[in-house]
Coordinates of C-alpha atoms (C1' of nucleotides) in Angstrom, one line a residue:
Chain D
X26 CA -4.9 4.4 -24.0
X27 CA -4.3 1.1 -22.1
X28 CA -7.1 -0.3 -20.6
X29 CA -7.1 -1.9 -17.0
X30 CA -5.6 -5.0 -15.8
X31 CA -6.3 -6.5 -12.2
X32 CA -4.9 -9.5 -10.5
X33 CA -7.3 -11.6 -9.3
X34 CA -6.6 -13.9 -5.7
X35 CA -8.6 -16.6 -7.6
X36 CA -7.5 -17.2 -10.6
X37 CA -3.6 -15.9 -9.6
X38 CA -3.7 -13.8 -12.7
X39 CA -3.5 -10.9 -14.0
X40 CA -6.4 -10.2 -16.4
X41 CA -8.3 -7.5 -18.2
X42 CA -10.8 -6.1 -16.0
X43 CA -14.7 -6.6 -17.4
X44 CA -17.0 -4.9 -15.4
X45 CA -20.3 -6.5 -15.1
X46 CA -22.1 -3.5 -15.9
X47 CA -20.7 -1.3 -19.0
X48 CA -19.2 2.1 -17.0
X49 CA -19.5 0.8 -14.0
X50 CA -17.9 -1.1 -11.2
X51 CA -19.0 -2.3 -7.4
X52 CA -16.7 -3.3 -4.9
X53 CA -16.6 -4.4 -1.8
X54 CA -14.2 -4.0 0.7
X55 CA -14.0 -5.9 4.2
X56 CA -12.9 -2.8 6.5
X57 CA -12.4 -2.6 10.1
X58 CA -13.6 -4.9 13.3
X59 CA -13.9 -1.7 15.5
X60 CA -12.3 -2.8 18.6
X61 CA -9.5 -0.8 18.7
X62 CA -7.9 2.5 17.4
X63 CA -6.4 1.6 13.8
X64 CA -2.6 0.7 13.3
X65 CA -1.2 2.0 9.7
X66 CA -1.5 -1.9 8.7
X67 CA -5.1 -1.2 9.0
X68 CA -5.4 2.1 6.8
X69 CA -3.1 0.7 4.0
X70 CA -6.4 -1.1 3.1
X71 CA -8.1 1.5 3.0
X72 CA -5.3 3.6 1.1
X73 CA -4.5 0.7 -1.3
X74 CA -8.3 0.4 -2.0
X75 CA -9.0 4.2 -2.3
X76 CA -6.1 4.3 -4.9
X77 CA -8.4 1.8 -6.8
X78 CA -11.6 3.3 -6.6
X79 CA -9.7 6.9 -7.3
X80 CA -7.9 4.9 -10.7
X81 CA -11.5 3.7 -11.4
X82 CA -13.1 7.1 -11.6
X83 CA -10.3 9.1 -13.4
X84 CA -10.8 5.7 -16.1
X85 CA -14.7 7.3 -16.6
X86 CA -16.2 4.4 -14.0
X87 CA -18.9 4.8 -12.1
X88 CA -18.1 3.2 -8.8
X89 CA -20.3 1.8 -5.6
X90 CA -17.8 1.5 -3.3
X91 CA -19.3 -0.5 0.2
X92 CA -17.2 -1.0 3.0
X93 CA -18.2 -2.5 6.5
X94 CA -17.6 -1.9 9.7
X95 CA -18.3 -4.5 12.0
X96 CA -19.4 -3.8 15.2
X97 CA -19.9 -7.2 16.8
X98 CA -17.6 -9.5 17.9
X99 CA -15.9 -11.8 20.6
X100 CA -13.2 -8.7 21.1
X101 CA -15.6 -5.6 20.9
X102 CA -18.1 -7.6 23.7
X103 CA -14.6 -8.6 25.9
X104 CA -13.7 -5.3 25.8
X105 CA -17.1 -3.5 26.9
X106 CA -17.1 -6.2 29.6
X107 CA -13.5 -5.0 30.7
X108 CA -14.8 -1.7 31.0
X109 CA -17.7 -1.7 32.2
X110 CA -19.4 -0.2 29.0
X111 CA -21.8 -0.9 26.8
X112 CA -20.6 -3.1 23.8
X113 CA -22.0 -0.1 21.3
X114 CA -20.1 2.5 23.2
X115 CA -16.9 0.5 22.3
X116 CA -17.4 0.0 18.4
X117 CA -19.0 3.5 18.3
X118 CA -15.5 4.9 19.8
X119 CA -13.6 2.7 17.4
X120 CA -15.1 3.7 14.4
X121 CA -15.1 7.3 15.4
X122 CA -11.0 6.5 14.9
X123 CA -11.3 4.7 12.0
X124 CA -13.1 7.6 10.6
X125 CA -10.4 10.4 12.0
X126 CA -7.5 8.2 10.7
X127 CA -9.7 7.8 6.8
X128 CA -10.1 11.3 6.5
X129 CA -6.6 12.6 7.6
X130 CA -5.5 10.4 5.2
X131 CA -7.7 11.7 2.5
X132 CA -9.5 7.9 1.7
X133 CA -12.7 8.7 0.3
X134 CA -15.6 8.0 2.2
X135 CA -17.2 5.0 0.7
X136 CA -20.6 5.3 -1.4
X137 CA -22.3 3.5 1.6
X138 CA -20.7 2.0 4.8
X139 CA -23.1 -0.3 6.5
X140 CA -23.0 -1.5 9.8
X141 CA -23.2 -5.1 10.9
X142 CA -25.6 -4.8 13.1
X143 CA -27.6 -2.4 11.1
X144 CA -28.2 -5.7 8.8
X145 CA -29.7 -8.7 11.4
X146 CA -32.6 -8.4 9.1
X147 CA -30.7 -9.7 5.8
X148 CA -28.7 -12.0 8.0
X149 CA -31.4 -14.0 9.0
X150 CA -33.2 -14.1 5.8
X151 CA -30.2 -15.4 4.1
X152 CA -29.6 -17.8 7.2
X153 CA -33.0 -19.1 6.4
X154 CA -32.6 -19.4 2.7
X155 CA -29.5 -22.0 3.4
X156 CA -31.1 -23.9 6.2
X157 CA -34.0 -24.4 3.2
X158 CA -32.3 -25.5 0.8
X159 CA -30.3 -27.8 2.8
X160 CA -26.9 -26.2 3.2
X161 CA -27.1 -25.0 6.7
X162 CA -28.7 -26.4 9.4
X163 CA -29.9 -25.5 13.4
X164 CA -29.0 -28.2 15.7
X165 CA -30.7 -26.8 18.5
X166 CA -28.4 -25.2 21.0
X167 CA -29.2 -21.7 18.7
X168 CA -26.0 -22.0 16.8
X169 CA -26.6 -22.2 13.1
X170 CA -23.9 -24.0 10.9
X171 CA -23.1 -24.2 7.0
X172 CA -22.5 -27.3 6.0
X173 CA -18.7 -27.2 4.5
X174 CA -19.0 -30.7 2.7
X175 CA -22.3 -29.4 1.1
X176 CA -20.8 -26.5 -0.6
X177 CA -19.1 -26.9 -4.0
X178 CA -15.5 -25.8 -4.6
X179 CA -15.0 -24.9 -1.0
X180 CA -11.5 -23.4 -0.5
X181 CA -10.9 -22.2 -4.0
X182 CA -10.2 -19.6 -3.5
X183 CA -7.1 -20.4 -0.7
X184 CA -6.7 -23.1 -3.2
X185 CA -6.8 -25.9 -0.2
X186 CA -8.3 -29.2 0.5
X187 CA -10.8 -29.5 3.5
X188 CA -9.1 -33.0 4.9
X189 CA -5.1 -30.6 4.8
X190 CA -6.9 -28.6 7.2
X191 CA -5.8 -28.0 10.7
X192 CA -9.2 -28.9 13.0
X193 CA -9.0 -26.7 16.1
X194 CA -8.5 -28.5 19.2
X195 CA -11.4 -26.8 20.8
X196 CA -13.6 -27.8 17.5
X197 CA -17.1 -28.6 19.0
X198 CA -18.0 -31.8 17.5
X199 CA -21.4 -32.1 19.7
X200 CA -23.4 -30.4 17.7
X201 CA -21.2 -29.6 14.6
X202 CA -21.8 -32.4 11.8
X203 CA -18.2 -31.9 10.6
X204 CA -15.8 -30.0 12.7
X205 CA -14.9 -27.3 9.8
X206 CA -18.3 -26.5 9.5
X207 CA -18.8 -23.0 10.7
X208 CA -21.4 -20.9 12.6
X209 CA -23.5 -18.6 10.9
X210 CA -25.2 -17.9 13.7
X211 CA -23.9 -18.0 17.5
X212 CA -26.6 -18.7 20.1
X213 CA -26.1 -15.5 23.2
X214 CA -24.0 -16.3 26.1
X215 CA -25.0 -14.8 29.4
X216 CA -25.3 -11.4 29.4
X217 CA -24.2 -11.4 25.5
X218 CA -25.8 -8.6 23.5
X219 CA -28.7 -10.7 21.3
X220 CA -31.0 -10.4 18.5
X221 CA -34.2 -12.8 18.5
X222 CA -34.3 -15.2 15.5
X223 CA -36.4 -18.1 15.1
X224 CA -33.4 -20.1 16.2
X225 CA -33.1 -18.4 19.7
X226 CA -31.7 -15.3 20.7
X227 CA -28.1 -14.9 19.4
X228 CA -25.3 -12.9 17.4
X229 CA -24.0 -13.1 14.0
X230 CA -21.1 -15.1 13.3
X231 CA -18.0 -13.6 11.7
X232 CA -18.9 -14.1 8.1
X233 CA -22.6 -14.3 7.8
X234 CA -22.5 -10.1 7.8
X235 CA -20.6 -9.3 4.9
X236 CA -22.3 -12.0 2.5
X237 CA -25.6 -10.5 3.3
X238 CA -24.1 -6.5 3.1
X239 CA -22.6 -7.3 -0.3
X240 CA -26.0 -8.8 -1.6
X241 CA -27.7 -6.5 0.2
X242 CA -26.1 -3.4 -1.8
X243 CA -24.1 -4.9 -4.5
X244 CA -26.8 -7.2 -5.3
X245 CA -25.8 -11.3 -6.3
X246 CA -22.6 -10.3 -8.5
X247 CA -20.5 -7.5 -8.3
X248 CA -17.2 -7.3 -9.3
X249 CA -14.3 -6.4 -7.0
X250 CA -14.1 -7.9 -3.3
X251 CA -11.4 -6.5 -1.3
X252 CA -9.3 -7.2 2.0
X253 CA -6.2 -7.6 3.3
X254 CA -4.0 -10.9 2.9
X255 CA -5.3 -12.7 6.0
X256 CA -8.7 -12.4 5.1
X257 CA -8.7 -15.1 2.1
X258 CA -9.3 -18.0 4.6
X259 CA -11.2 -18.3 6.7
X260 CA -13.7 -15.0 6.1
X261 CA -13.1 -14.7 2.3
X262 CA -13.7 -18.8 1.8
X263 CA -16.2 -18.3 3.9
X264 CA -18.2 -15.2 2.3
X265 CA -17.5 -17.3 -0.5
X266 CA -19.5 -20.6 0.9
X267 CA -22.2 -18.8 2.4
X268 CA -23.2 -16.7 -0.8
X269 CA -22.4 -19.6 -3.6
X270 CA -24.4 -21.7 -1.4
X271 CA -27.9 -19.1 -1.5
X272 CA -27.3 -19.0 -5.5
X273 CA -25.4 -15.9 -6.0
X274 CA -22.3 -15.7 -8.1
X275 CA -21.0 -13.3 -5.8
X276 CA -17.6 -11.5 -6.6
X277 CA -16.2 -11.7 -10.0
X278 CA -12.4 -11.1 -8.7
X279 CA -10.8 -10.7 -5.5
X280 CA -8.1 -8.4 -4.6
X281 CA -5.8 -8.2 -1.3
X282 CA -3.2 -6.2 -0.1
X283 CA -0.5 -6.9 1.6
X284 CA 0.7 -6.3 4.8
X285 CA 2.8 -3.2 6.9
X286 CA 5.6 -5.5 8.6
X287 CA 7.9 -4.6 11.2
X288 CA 11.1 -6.1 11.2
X289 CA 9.7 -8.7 8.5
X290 CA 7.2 -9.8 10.3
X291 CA 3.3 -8.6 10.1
X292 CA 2.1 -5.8 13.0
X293 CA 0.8 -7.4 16.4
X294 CA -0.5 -6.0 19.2
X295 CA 2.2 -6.6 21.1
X296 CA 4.1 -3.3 19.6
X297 CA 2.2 -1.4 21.3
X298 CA 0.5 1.7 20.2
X299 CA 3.5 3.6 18.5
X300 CA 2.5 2.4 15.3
X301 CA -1.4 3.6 15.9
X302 CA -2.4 5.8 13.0
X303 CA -2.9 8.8 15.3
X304 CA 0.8 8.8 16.8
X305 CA 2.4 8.7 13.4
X306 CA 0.6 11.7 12.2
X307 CA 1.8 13.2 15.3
X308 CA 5.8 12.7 13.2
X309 CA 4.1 13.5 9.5
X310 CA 1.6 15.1 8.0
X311 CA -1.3 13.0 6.8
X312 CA -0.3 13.5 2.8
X313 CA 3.0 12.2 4.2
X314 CA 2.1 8.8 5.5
X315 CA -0.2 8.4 2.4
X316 CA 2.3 8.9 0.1
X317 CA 4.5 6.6 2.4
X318 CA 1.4 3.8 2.5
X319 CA 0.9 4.2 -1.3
X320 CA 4.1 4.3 -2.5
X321 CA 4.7 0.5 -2.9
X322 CA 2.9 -1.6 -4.8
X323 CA -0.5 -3.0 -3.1
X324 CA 0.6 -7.0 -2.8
X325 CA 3.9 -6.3 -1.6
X326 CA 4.9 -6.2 1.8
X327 CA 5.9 -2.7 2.7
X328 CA 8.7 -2.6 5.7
X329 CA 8.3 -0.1 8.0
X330 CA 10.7 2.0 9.5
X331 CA 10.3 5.5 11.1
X332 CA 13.0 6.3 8.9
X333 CA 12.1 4.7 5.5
X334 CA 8.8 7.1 6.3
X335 CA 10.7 10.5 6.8
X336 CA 12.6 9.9 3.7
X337 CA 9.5 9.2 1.6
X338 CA 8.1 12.5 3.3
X339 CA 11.2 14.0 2.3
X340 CA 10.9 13.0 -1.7
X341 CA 7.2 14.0 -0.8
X342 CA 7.9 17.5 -0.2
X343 CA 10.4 17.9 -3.1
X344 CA 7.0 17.5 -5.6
X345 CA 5.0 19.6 -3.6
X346 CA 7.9 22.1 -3.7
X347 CA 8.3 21.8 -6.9
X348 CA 4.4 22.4 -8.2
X349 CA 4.0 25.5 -6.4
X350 CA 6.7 26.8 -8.1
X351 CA 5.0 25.7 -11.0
X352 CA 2.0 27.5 -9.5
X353 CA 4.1 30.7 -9.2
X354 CA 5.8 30.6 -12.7
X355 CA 2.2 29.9 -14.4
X356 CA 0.6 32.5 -12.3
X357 CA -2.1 30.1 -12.0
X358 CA -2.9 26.8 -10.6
X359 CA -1.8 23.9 -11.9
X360 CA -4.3 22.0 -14.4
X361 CA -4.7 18.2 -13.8
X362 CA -3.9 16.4 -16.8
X363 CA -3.3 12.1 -17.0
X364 CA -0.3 11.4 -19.2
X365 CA -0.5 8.2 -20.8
X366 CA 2.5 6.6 -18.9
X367 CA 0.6 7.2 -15.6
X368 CA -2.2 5.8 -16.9
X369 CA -0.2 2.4 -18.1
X370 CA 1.6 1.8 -15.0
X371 CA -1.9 2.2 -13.0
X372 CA -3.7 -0.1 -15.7
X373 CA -0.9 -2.7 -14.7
X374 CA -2.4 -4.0 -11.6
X375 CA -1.9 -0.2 -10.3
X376 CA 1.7 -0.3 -10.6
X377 CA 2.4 2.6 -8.6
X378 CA 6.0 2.4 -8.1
X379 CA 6.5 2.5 -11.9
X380 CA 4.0 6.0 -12.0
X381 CA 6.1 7.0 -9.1
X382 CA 9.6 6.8 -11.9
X383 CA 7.3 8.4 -13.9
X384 CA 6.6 11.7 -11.5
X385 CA 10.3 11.6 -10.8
X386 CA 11.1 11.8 -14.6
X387 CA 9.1 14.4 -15.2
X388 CA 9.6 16.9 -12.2
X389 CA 13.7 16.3 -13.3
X390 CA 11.8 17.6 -17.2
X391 CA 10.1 20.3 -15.5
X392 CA 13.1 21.2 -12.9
X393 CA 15.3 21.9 -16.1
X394 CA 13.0 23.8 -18.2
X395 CA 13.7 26.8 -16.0
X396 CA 10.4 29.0 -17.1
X397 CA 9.3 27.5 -20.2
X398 CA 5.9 27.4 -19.5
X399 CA 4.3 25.5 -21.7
X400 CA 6.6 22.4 -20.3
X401 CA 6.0 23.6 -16.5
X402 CA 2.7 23.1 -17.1
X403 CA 2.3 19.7 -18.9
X404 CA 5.1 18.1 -16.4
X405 CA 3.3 19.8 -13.2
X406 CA -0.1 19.1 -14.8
X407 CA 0.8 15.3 -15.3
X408 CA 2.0 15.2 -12.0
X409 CA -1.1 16.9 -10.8
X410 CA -2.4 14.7 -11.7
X411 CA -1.3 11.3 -11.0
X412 CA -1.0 13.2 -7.6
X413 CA -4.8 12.8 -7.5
X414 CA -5.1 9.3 -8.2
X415 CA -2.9 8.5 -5.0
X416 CA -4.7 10.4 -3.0
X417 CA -2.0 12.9 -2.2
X418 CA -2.9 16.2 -4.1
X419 CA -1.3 19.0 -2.3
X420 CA -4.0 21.1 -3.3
X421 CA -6.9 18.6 -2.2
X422 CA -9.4 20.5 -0.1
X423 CA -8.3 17.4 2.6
X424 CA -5.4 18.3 3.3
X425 CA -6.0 22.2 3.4
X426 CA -3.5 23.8 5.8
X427 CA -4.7 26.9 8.5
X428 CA -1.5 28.4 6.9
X429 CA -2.2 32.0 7.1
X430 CA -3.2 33.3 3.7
X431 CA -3.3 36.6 5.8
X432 CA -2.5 39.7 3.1
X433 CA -1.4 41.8 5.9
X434 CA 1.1 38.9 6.5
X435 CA 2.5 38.4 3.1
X436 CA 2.9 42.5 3.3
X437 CA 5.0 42.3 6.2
X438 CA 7.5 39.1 4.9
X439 CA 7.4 41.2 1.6
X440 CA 8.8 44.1 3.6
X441 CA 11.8 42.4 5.2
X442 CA 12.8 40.7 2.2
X443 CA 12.5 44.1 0.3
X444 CA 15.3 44.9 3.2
X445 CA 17.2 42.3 2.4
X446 CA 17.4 42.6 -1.2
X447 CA 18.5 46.3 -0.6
X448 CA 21.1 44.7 1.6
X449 CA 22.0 42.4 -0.5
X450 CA 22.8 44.9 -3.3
X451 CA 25.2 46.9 -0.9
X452 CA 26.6 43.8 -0.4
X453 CA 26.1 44.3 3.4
X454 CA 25.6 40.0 3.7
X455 CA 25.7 40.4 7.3
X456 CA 22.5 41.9 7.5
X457 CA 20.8 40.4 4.4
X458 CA 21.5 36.8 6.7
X459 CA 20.5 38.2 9.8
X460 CA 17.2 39.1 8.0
X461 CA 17.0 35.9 6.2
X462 CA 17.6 34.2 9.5
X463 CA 15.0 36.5 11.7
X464 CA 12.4 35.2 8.6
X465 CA 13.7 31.5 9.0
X466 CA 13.1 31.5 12.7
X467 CA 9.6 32.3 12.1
X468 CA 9.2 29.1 10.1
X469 CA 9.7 30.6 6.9
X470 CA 12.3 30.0 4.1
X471 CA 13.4 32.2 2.1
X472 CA 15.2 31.1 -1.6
X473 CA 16.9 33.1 -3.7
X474 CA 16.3 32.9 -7.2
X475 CA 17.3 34.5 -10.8
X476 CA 13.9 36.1 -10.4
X477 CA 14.2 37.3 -6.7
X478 CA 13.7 35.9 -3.7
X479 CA 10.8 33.1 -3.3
X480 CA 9.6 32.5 0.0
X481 CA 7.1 29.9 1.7
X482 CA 5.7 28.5 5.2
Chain B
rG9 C1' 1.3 -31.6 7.6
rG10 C1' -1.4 -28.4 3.8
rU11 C1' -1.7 -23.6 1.2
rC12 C1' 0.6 -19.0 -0.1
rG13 C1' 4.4 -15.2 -0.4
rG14 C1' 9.5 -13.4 0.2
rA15 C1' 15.3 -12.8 0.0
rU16 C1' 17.6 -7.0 -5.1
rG17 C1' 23.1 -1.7 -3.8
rG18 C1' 24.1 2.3 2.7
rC19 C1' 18.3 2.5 3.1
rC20 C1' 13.4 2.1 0.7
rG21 C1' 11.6 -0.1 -3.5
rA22 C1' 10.4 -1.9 -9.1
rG23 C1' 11.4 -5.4 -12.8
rA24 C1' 10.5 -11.3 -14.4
rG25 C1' 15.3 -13.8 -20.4
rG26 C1' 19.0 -9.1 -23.7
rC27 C1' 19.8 -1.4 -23.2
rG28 C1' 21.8 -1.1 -14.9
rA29 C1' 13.4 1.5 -13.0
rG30 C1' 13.0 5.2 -9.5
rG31 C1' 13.5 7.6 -4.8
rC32 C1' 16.3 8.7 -0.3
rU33 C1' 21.1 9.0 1.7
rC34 C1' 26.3 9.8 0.8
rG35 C1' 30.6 11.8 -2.4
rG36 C1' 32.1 15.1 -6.5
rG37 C1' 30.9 19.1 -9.9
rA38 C1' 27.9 23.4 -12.1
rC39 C1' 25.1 27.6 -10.4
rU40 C1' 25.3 31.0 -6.0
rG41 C1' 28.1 36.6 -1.9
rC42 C1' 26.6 32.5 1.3
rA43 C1' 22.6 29.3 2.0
rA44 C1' 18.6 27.0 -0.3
rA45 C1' 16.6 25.1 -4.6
rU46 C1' 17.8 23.0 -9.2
rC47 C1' 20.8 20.3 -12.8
rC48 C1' 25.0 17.0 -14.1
rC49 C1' 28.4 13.0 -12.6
rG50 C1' 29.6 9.0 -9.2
rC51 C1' 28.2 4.8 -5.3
rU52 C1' 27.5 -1.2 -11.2
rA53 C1' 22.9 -4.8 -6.6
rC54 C1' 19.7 -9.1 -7.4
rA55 C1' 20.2 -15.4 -0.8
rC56 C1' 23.4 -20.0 -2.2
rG57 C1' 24.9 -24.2 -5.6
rG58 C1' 24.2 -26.4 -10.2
rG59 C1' 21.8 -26.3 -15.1
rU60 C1' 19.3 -24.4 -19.9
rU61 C1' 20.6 -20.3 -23.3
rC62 C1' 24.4 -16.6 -27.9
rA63 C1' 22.4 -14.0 -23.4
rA64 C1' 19.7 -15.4 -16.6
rA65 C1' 18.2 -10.9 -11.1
rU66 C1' 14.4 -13.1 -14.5
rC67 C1' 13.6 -19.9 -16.8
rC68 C1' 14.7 -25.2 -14.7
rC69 C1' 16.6 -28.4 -10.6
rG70 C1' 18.4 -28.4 -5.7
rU71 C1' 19.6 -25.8 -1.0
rU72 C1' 19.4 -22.2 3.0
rC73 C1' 16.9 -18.4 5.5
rC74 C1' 12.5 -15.3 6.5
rG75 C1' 7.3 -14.5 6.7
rA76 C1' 1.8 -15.3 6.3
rC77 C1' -2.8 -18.4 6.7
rC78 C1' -5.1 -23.2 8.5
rU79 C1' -12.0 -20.7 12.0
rC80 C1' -9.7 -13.5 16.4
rC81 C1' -6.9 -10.7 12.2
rA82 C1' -5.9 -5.1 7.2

RNA sequence: GGUCGGAUGGCCGAGAGGCGAGGCUCGGGACUGCAAAUCCCGCUACACGGGUUCAAAUCCCGUUCCGACCUCCA
């Protein structure tokens, strides 16, 4: 079997992946400001991500999976002002979305999901650490900078110089040494929600939160950081500076996905809410819009369109179709099983449109072996079970449906189609429809097969 | 100005020197009382202009267009 292969945003390669620890893997992923309900740009992270950890497990890993949620910021604050509500009443019914949107979507909850201000405590120890040892400094007003010029390979990772740079206009060159220096620390505004540190009251800054998180439960070095595309500068760089700078390696390679786009260009607020998370899954099941979020690969820019997703429901439903009549024919339920194909296109960088050709190749082997068995169950198996990996088992206790499993039910359909069939053999068609029609009106089809009728919701 | 990505058939979406990934849609056929499902066949694409090569969607040079980031961002 092929062994994993990851492309790192550092090194812009694709390498074998070496855990740091033998079996297992920690990773990191930035996950969501809560300070407003999450678009599907948002939860492709989190899909994209969850297909990772999921690849990582089936490969035998043991995996710490952290992601944040942070639940301070200029937005969150602006917002509780606009209401009138307390800043922790926003991020609290933010995250409650988040969490909704996660779990329709069957994305794993992570090992640990720490909250930023649940952490103030590592923050400022690590603040203090870099104002030691020279790499930060308190200028008095209460902010708390890092000193860019101090840190070593700054920007590597966005591969830029510090002088190509934009400076913002509004760069605050008072008590800033160098305008690109950052805050790590943001002294309290008025009515601002504070913490007391010994450099005034104050917030966190946006970056200080996750370096300390990640240390704080992945310890110095750990391997995978995640995030999408726009995170590599300034929060990734940042993380970067921040950590590097207190003497921890940090992450060994960094992974981003890229973005939903809507007519080409990335999702702003400005569409409104019709791309929210909870409106789509008002059009498609949640197995639907993970398949649909899944389905291309993780650094390509996935288009889309309303209809792009109901035809990517619609393949969906052909596999799903076509593994419970596996299920039927074996009597049984389908067996996972990884075929080594799978596993190669997921050890590529998780290529999963090539395991997608793969599923499609096999449900066209297991379509045309009519009962054989023995080849229903390996194809349906295999599909199974790269099913899994993406997150989009049928049969996953997620996505359980309140379908009626009712026996008195299944006696009544079985009765009408026990109608029909008599129907049917009189070649009285009119009827036979009329009761296949009565039963479709219902929300039930009814096939017709060399093996009798077949039937489902 | 700097950094980084794109442009592939009706649509979505892979590939990165040599047998046309795959899906969806559409058309034809097989099967079927019909329908559905399934299978088979078809729809021969890689932004543009040069070049390298026996061979280029893929490499090189140039051009056009689109997008992302440059301290709010998945």
């Amino acid at each position: 079997m092929s062994s994993l292969n990851l492309y790192d945003t550092k090194s812009r390669k694709v390498s074998s992946f070496k855990p740091i620890k033998k079996g297992e893997v920690g990773i990191y992923l930035c996950g969501a400001t809560v300070q407003a309900p999450p678009h599907i740009g948002h939860i492709r992270s989190g899909v994209n991500f969850d297909i990772l950890r999921r690849w990582l497990i089936t490969s035998g890993y043991k995996v710490t999976f952290i992601r944040n949620v942070t639940d301070i910021d200029d937005k969150i604050i602006h917002k509780a002002t606009h209401e009138e509500i307390p800043w922790w009443q926003v991020a609290a019914k933010y995250e409650r979305s988040f969490t909704d949107a996660y779990n329709k979507l069957n994305v794993l909850p992570p090992t640990y999901e720490p909250l930023a201000t649940g952490h103030i405590t590592q923050m400022i120890e690590l603040i203090k650490k870099l104002i030691d040892n020279g790499s930060a400094y308190a200028p008095g007003n209460g902010d708390v900078y890092l000193e860019v010029t101090k840190v070593k390979d700054y920007l590597s990772l966005s591969n830029q110089k510090l002088d190509d740079l934009l400076v913002a206009d509004d760069a605050d060159l008072k008590f800033k040494k160098d305008p690109k220096d950052f805050a790590l620390w943001k002294a309290a505004k008025k009515d601002e929600p504070s913490w007391p540190t010994p450099w005034g009251d104050g917030r966190p800054g946006w970056h200080i939160e996750c370096s300390a998180m990640a240390h704080a439960y992945l310890g110095e070095s750990f391997d995978i950081h995640g995030g999408g595309l726009d995170l590599i500068f300034p929060h990734h760089e940042n993380e970067i500076a921040q950590s590097t700078a207190a003497g921890f390696n940090f992450a060994n390679i960094w992974m981003h996905n890229a973005w939903v786009t809507t007519s080409g260009e990335k999702m702003s607020k400005s569409l409104g809410n019709s791309l929210q998370v909870a409106e789509i899954l008002k059009k498609v099941r949640g197995i639907e819009l993970r398949w649909y979020l899944g389905s291309a690969h993780y650094r390509s820019m996935l288009e889309f369109s309303f209809e792009a997703l109901a035809e990517s429901a619609t393949a969906f439903k052909r596999i799903e179709a076509f593994l419970s009549r596996s299920e039927s024919i074996l009597g049984k339920e389908v067996e996972l099983l990884i075929a080594d194909e799978f596993a190669k296109a997921m050890n590529d960088d998780l290529a999963v449109p090539q395991a997608l050709a793969f599923i499609a190749e096999s449900m066209r082997i297991g379509n045309s072996a009519a009962e054989d068995k023995k080849i229903i169950a390996k194809t349906a198996g295999e599909i199974r079970g790269a099913l899994s990996v993406l997150g989009c088992d049928p049969r996953d206790a997620a996505f359980a449906t309140t379908q009626s499993k009712n026996g008195a039910i299944d006696g009544l359909i079985k009765l009408a189609l026990e109608q029909r069939e008599a129907a049917r053999l009189r070649k009285d068609f009119v009827a036979a429809d009329q009761i296949r029609d009565q039963i479709a009106s219902l929300g039930i089809t009814v096939e017709d097969t060399s093996s009798g009728p077949r039937w489902s919701y």
